[in-house]
């Protein structure tokens, strides 16, 4: 269990949230949030001055929109607790920050599910937008979207014109952020919220609403092998090196969970 969690159970009309210590708690199912903080100079976060107030409770409406959306998803999934780095780590306490950052491996590995705000650019932008959907023709023989050459009597079907799931998993705001590599790889199961569809990703399968990823997809990305099967350690290092860090001092902390995981899997020291 993480040291702190958000108790997101709606206890009254104000739908109050509480920051709680897990020190005396029995193991509980919780969700973790993977998201982009954004470029704002100020964030809604836990500090040494605000922690006492946050543990007394606060309305969910006071949270930035992305965090409000995550609370809504957790509640809809009947999950009582939510882990969010900005609130579950004391951000101005260096000792607490380094201790909790070192626990990232277990935080995401032990989460029941990770809620990924894949399309969101910041803590304020949210990810539960109204969808704008259109239909496109698909040739049943080729599964291609070229309907100009359809002949009379030829079979075709309609499919929602969604951005491809593979595009969402690789070129959205979230995959560009360095911290999120370990957050997604270490998670047992992840629910991605893209602009126009949901994508389910776990250790064995990825399923998307557009049905293009309704099969085993990228499972080797979670698998390490010193014999070359699955992704190598250096594939992860290369992927991480191309991502963005808002604070260069986080370079090693943001990858520490990957190092711990890889060394446990390979039974050897991993150097970056």
CSV table of C-alpha atoms in Angstrom, one decimal:
chain,number,residue,atom,x,y,z
A,1,UNK,CA,0.0,0.0,0.0
A,2,UNK,CA,1.2,3.6,-0.7
A,3,UNK,CA,1.8,5.7,2.4
A,4,UNK,CA,-1.2,7.9,1.5
A,5,UNK,CA,-4.3,7.6,-0.6
A,6,UNK,CA,-7.3,9.7,-1.4
A,7,UNK,CA,-10.5,8.4,0.0
A,8,UNK,CA,-12.9,9.3,-2.8
A,9,UNK,CA,-16.1,7.8,-1.5
A,10,UNK,CA,-18.9,10.4,-1.6
A,11,UNK,CA,-19.9,10.7,2.0
A,12,UNK,CA,-22.2,13.7,1.7
A,13,UNK,CA,-23.8,16.1,-0.8
A,14,UNK,CA,-20.5,18.0,-1.1
A,15,UNK,CA,-18.8,14.7,-2.3
A,16,UNK,CA,-15.9,15.3,0.1
A,17,UNK,CA,-12.5,13.7,-0.5
A,18,UNK,CA,-10.0,13.0,2.2
A,19,UNK,CA,-6.3,12.4,2.1
A,20,UNK,CA,-5.7,9.5,4.4
A,21,UNK,CA,-2.6,7.7,5.9
A,22,UNK,CA,-2.5,4.0,5.2
A,23,UNK,CA,-0.3,3.2,8.1
A,24,UNK,CA,-3.1,1.6,10.2
A,25,UNK,CA,-5.2,0.5,7.2
A,26,UNK,CA,-5.8,-3.1,6.0
A,27,UNK,CA,-4.8,-3.6,2.4
A,28,UNK,CA,-7.4,-2.0,0.1
A,29,UNK,CA,-8.0,-1.9,-3.6
A,30,UNK,CA,-7.0,1.4,-5.1
A,31,UNK,CA,-6.6,3.1,-8.5
A,32,UNK,CA,-3.6,5.1,-9.6
A,33,UNK,CA,-3.6,8.1,-11.9
A,34,UNK,CA,-1.1,8.6,-14.7
A,35,UNK,CA,-1.3,12.1,-16.2
A,36,UNK,CA,0.5,15.2,-17.3
A,37,UNK,CA,1.0,18.0,-14.8
A,38,UNK,CA,1.3,20.6,-17.5
A,39,UNK,CA,3.3,23.9,-17.6
A,40,UNK,CA,1.3,25.8,-14.9
A,41,UNK,CA,3.4,27.5,-12.2
A,42,UNK,CA,1.0,26.4,-9.5
A,43,UNK,CA,-0.7,23.1,-8.9
A,44,UNK,CA,-3.2,21.7,-6.5
A,45,UNK,CA,-0.8,19.7,-4.3
A,46,UNK,CA,0.0,18.5,-0.8
A,47,UNK,CA,2.6,20.5,1.0
A,48,UNK,CA,3.7,20.6,4.6
A,49,UNK,CA,1.3,23.5,5.2
A,50,UNK,CA,-1.7,22.0,3.5
A,51,UNK,CA,-1.6,18.4,4.5
A,52,UNK,CA,-3.6,18.8,7.7
A,53,UNK,CA,-6.4,20.6,5.9
A,54,UNK,CA,-6.5,18.0,3.1
A,55,UNK,CA,-6.7,15.2,5.7
A,56,UNK,CA,-9.8,16.9,7.1
A,57,UNK,CA,-11.5,16.7,3.8
A,58,UNK,CA,-12.2,18.9,0.8
A,59,UNK,CA,-14.8,19.0,-2.1
A,60,UNK,CA,-13.9,17.2,-5.3
A,61,UNK,CA,-14.9,20.4,-7.2
A,62,UNK,CA,-11.8,22.1,-5.8
A,63,UNK,CA,-9.5,19.8,-7.7
A,64,UNK,CA,-8.1,20.5,-11.2
A,65,UNK,CA,-10.3,19.0,-13.9
A,66,UNK,CA,-8.1,16.0,-14.7
A,67,UNK,CA,-8.1,15.0,-11.1
A,68,UNK,CA,-11.9,15.5,-10.9
A,69,UNK,CA,-12.3,13.2,-13.9
A,70,UNK,CA,-10.1,10.6,-12.3
A,71,UNK,CA,-12.2,10.7,-9.1
A,72,UNK,CA,-15.3,10.3,-11.2
A,73,UNK,CA,-13.9,7.2,-12.9
A,74,UNK,CA,-12.8,5.6,-9.7
A,75,UNK,CA,-16.2,6.2,-8.2
A,76,UNK,CA,-17.9,4.7,-11.3
A,77,UNK,CA,-15.7,1.6,-10.9
A,78,UNK,CA,-16.6,1.4,-7.2
A,79,UNK,CA,-13.0,1.9,-6.2
A,80,UNK,CA,-12.8,3.6,-2.8
A,81,UNK,CA,-9.2,4.9,-3.0
A,82,UNK,CA,-7.2,6.8,-5.6
A,83,UNK,CA,-3.4,7.5,-5.7
A,84,UNK,CA,-2.3,10.8,-7.3
A,85,UNK,CA,1.3,11.9,-7.0
A,86,UNK,CA,0.6,15.6,-6.5
A,87,UNK,CA,-1.6,14.9,-3.5
A,88,UNK,CA,-0.2,11.7,-2.0
A,89,UNK,CA,3.4,12.9,-1.8
A,90,UNK,CA,4.3,16.0,0.3
A,91,UNK,CA,5.8,18.0,-2.6
A,92,UNK,CA,7.9,20.5,-0.5
A,93,UNK,CA,9.3,17.8,1.8
A,94,UNK,CA,12.5,16.5,0.2
A,95,UNK,CA,12.7,13.5,2.5
A,96,UNK,CA,9.1,12.5,1.9
A,97,UNK,CA,9.4,13.0,-1.8
A,98,UNK,CA,12.4,10.8,-2.3
A,99,UNK,CA,11.0,8.1,0.0
A,100,UNK,CA,7.7,8.0,-1.9
A,101,UNK,CA,9.3,8.3,-5.4
A,102,UNK,CA,11.4,5.2,-4.5
A,103,UNK,CA,8.1,3.4,-3.9
A,104,UNK,CA,6.8,4.1,-7.4
A,105,UNK,CA,7.4,0.5,-8.5
A,106,UNK,CA,5.1,-0.9,-5.9
A,107,UNK,CA,2.5,1.9,-6.2
A,108,UNK,CA,1.8,1.1,-9.9
A,109,UNK,CA,2.4,-2.7,-9.7
A,110,UNK,CA,-0.1,-3.0,-6.8
A,111,UNK,CA,-2.8,-0.7,-8.1
A,112,UNK,CA,-5.9,-2.5,-9.1
A,113,UNK,CA,-6.0,-0.3,-12.2
A,114,UNK,CA,-4.2,2.7,-13.6
A,115,UNK,CA,-6.3,5.5,-15.0
A,116,UNK,CA,-4.4,7.0,-17.8
A,117,UNK,CA,-5.3,10.5,-18.9
A,118,UNK,CA,-3.8,9.8,-22.3
A,119,UNK,CA,-5.2,12.7,-24.2
A,120,UNK,CA,-4.9,15.3,-21.5
A,121,UNK,CA,-2.1,17.9,-21.7
A,122,UNK,CA,-2.3,19.2,-18.1
A,123,UNK,CA,-4.0,18.7,-14.7
A,124,UNK,CA,-6.5,21.4,-15.8
A,125,UNK,CA,-7.5,20.1,-19.2
A,126,UNK,CA,-9.5,17.0,-18.1
A,127,UNK,CA,-10.1,13.8,-20.2
A,128,UNK,CA,-13.8,13.1,-20.0
A,129,UNK,CA,-14.8,15.4,-22.9
A,130,UNK,CA,-17.9,15.1,-25.0
A,131,UNK,CA,-17.0,12.9,-28.0
A,132,UNK,CA,-17.5,14.2,-31.5
A,133,UNK,CA,-18.0,11.1,-33.7
A,134,UNK,CA,-18.6,10.6,-37.4
A,135,UNK,CA,-19.0,7.4,-39.5
A,136,UNK,CA,-16.8,6.3,-42.4
A,137,UNK,CA,-17.3,3.6,-45.1
A,138,UNK,CA,-15.1,0.5,-44.9
A,139,UNK,CA,-14.7,-2.0,-47.7
A,140,UNK,CA,-15.3,-5.4,-46.2
A,141,UNK,CA,-12.9,-7.0,-48.6
A,142,UNK,CA,-9.9,-4.8,-47.7
A,143,UNK,CA,-11.0,-3.2,-44.4
A,144,UNK,CA,-9.8,0.1,-46.1
A,145,UNK,CA,-11.7,3.4,-46.0
A,146,UNK,CA,-11.8,3.8,-49.8
A,147,UNK,CA,-15.5,3.9,-50.8
A,148,UNK,CA,-15.2,5.8,-54.0
A,149,UNK,CA,-14.8,2.6,-56.1
A,150,UNK,CA,-17.7,0.7,-54.5
A,151,UNK,CA,-19.9,-1.0,-57.1
A,152,UNK,CA,-23.6,-1.6,-56.9
A,153,UNK,CA,-24.4,-4.5,-54.7
A,154,UNK,CA,-20.9,-4.6,-53.1
A,155,UNK,CA,-20.9,-5.2,-49.3
A,156,UNK,CA,-19.5,-2.6,-47.1
A,157,UNK,CA,-19.9,-1.5,-43.5
A,158,UNK,CA,-19.7,1.6,-41.4
A,159,UNK,CA,-17.1,2.2,-38.7
A,160,UNK,CA,-16.7,5.1,-36.3
A,161,UNK,CA,-14.0,7.4,-37.6
A,162,UNK,CA,-11.7,7.3,-34.6
A,163,UNK,CA,-8.1,8.1,-34.3
A,164,UNK,CA,-6.2,4.8,-34.4
A,165,UNK,CA,-5.5,3.3,-31.0
A,166,UNK,CA,-1.8,2.8,-31.9
A,167,UNK,CA,-1.6,6.5,-32.6
A,168,UNK,CA,-3.2,7.3,-29.3
A,169,UNK,CA,-0.7,5.0,-27.4
A,170,UNK,CA,2.3,6.5,-29.1
A,171,UNK,CA,1.6,10.1,-30.0
A,172,UNK,CA,-0.7,11.5,-27.3
A,173,UNK,CA,0.5,14.0,-24.6
A,174,UNK,CA,0.9,11.2,-22.0
A,175,UNK,CA,3.4,9.0,-23.8
A,176,UNK,CA,5.7,12.0,-24.3
A,177,UNK,CA,6.1,12.4,-20.6
A,178,UNK,CA,9.2,10.7,-19.0
A,179,UNK,CA,7.5,9.7,-15.8
A,180,UNK,CA,4.7,7.8,-17.5
A,181,UNK,CA,6.9,5.1,-19.1
A,182,UNK,CA,7.3,3.3,-15.7
A,183,UNK,CA,3.8,4.2,-14.7
A,184,UNK,CA,2.3,2.3,-17.7
A,185,UNK,CA,4.9,-0.5,-17.9
A,186,UNK,CA,4.7,-1.4,-14.2
A,187,UNK,CA,0.9,-1.3,-14.1
A,188,UNK,CA,-1.0,-4.6,-14.1
A,189,UNK,CA,-3.8,-3.0,-16.1
A,190,UNK,CA,-4.4,0.4,-17.6
A,191,UNK,CA,-7.5,2.2,-18.9
A,192,UNK,CA,-6.5,4.8,-21.4
A,193,UNK,CA,-8.8,7.8,-22.1
A,194,UNK,CA,-8.1,9.1,-25.6
A,195,UNK,CA,-9.9,11.9,-27.3
A,196,UNK,CA,-12.6,9.6,-28.8
A,197,UNK,CA,-12.2,6.1,-27.4
A,198,UNK,CA,-11.1,4.0,-24.5
A,199,UNK,CA,-8.2,1.6,-24.7
A,200,UNK,CA,-7.6,-1.3,-22.4
A,201,UNK,CA,-4.0,-2.4,-21.9
A,202,UNK,CA,-2.7,-5.2,-19.7
A,203,UNK,CA,0.3,-7.6,-19.6
A,204,UNK,CA,-1.3,-9.9,-22.2
A,205,UNK,CA,-3.7,-7.9,-24.3
A,206,UNK,CA,-4.7,-4.5,-25.6
A,207,UNK,CA,-8.3,-3.8,-26.7
A,208,UNK,CA,-9.6,-0.7,-28.3
A,209,UNK,CA,-13.0,0.6,-29.1
A,210,UNK,CA,-12.1,0.9,-32.8
A,211,UNK,CA,-11.4,-2.9,-32.7
A,212,UNK,CA,-8.1,-2.5,-34.5
A,213,UNK,CA,-6.2,-3.6,-31.3
A,214,UNK,CA,-8.6,-6.3,-30.3
A,215,UNK,CA,-5.8,-8.8,-30.1
A,216,UNK,CA,-2.4,-9.3,-28.4
A,217,UNK,CA,-0.7,-6.0,-29.0
A,218,UNK,CA,2.7,-4.9,-27.6
A,219,UNK,CA,2.8,-7.6,-24.9
A,220,UNK,CA,6.6,-7.9,-25.5
A,221,UNK,CA,7.0,-4.3,-24.3
A,222,UNK,CA,6.4,-5.6,-20.8
A,223,UNK,CA,8.8,-8.5,-21.1
A,224,UNK,CA,12.5,-8.3,-20.5
A,225,UNK,CA,15.0,-11.0,-21.5
A,226,UNK,CA,18.8,-11.0,-21.6
A,227,UNK,CA,18.5,-13.5,-24.5
A,228,UNK,CA,16.8,-11.0,-26.8
A,229,UNK,CA,13.3,-12.2,-26.4
A,230,UNK,CA,10.9,-9.3,-25.7
A,231,UNK,CA,12.1,-5.8,-25.2
A,232,UNK,CA,15.7,-5.4,-24.1
A,233,UNK,CA,16.8,-3.1,-21.3
A,234,UNK,CA,18.3,-0.8,-23.9
A,235,UNK,CA,14.9,-0.5,-25.8
A,236,UNK,CA,13.4,1.0,-22.6
A,237,UNK,CA,16.4,3.3,-22.1
A,238,UNK,CA,16.1,4.5,-25.7
A,239,UNK,CA,12.3,5.1,-25.3
A,240,UNK,CA,12.8,7.0,-22.1
A,241,UNK,CA,15.6,9.1,-23.5
A,242,UNK,CA,13.2,10.6,-26.1
A,243,UNK,CA,10.6,11.7,-23.5
A,244,UNK,CA,10.2,15.1,-21.8
A,245,UNK,CA,11.1,15.9,-18.2
A,246,UNK,CA,9.9,19.3,-16.8
A,247,UNK,CA,12.5,19.0,-14.1
A,248,UNK,CA,15.9,17.6,-15.2
A,249,UNK,CA,16.7,16.6,-11.7
A,250,UNK,CA,14.1,13.9,-11.9
A,251,UNK,CA,16.0,12.1,-14.6
A,252,UNK,CA,17.0,9.1,-12.4
A,253,UNK,CA,14.0,9.1,-10.1
A,254,UNK,CA,11.5,8.9,-13.1
A,255,UNK,CA,13.3,5.8,-14.3
A,256,UNK,CA,14.1,4.2,-10.9
A,257,UNK,CA,11.1,1.9,-11.0
A,258,UNK,CA,12.1,0.5,-14.4
A,259,UNK,CA,15.5,-0.2,-13.1
A,260,UNK,CA,14.2,-2.1,-10.0
A,261,UNK,CA,11.7,-4.0,-12.1
A,262,UNK,CA,14.3,-5.0,-14.8
A,263,UNK,CA,16.9,-6.1,-12.3
A,264,UNK,CA,14.3,-8.3,-10.5
A,265,UNK,CA,13.3,-9.8,-13.9
A,266,UNK,CA,16.8,-10.3,-15.3
A,267,UNK,CA,18.5,-11.1,-12.1
A,268,UNK,CA,21.4,-8.9,-13.1
A,269,UNK,CA,22.5,-5.3,-12.7
A,270,UNK,CA,21.1,-2.8,-15.2
A,271,UNK,CA,23.0,0.3,-16.1
A,272,UNK,CA,21.7,3.3,-18.0
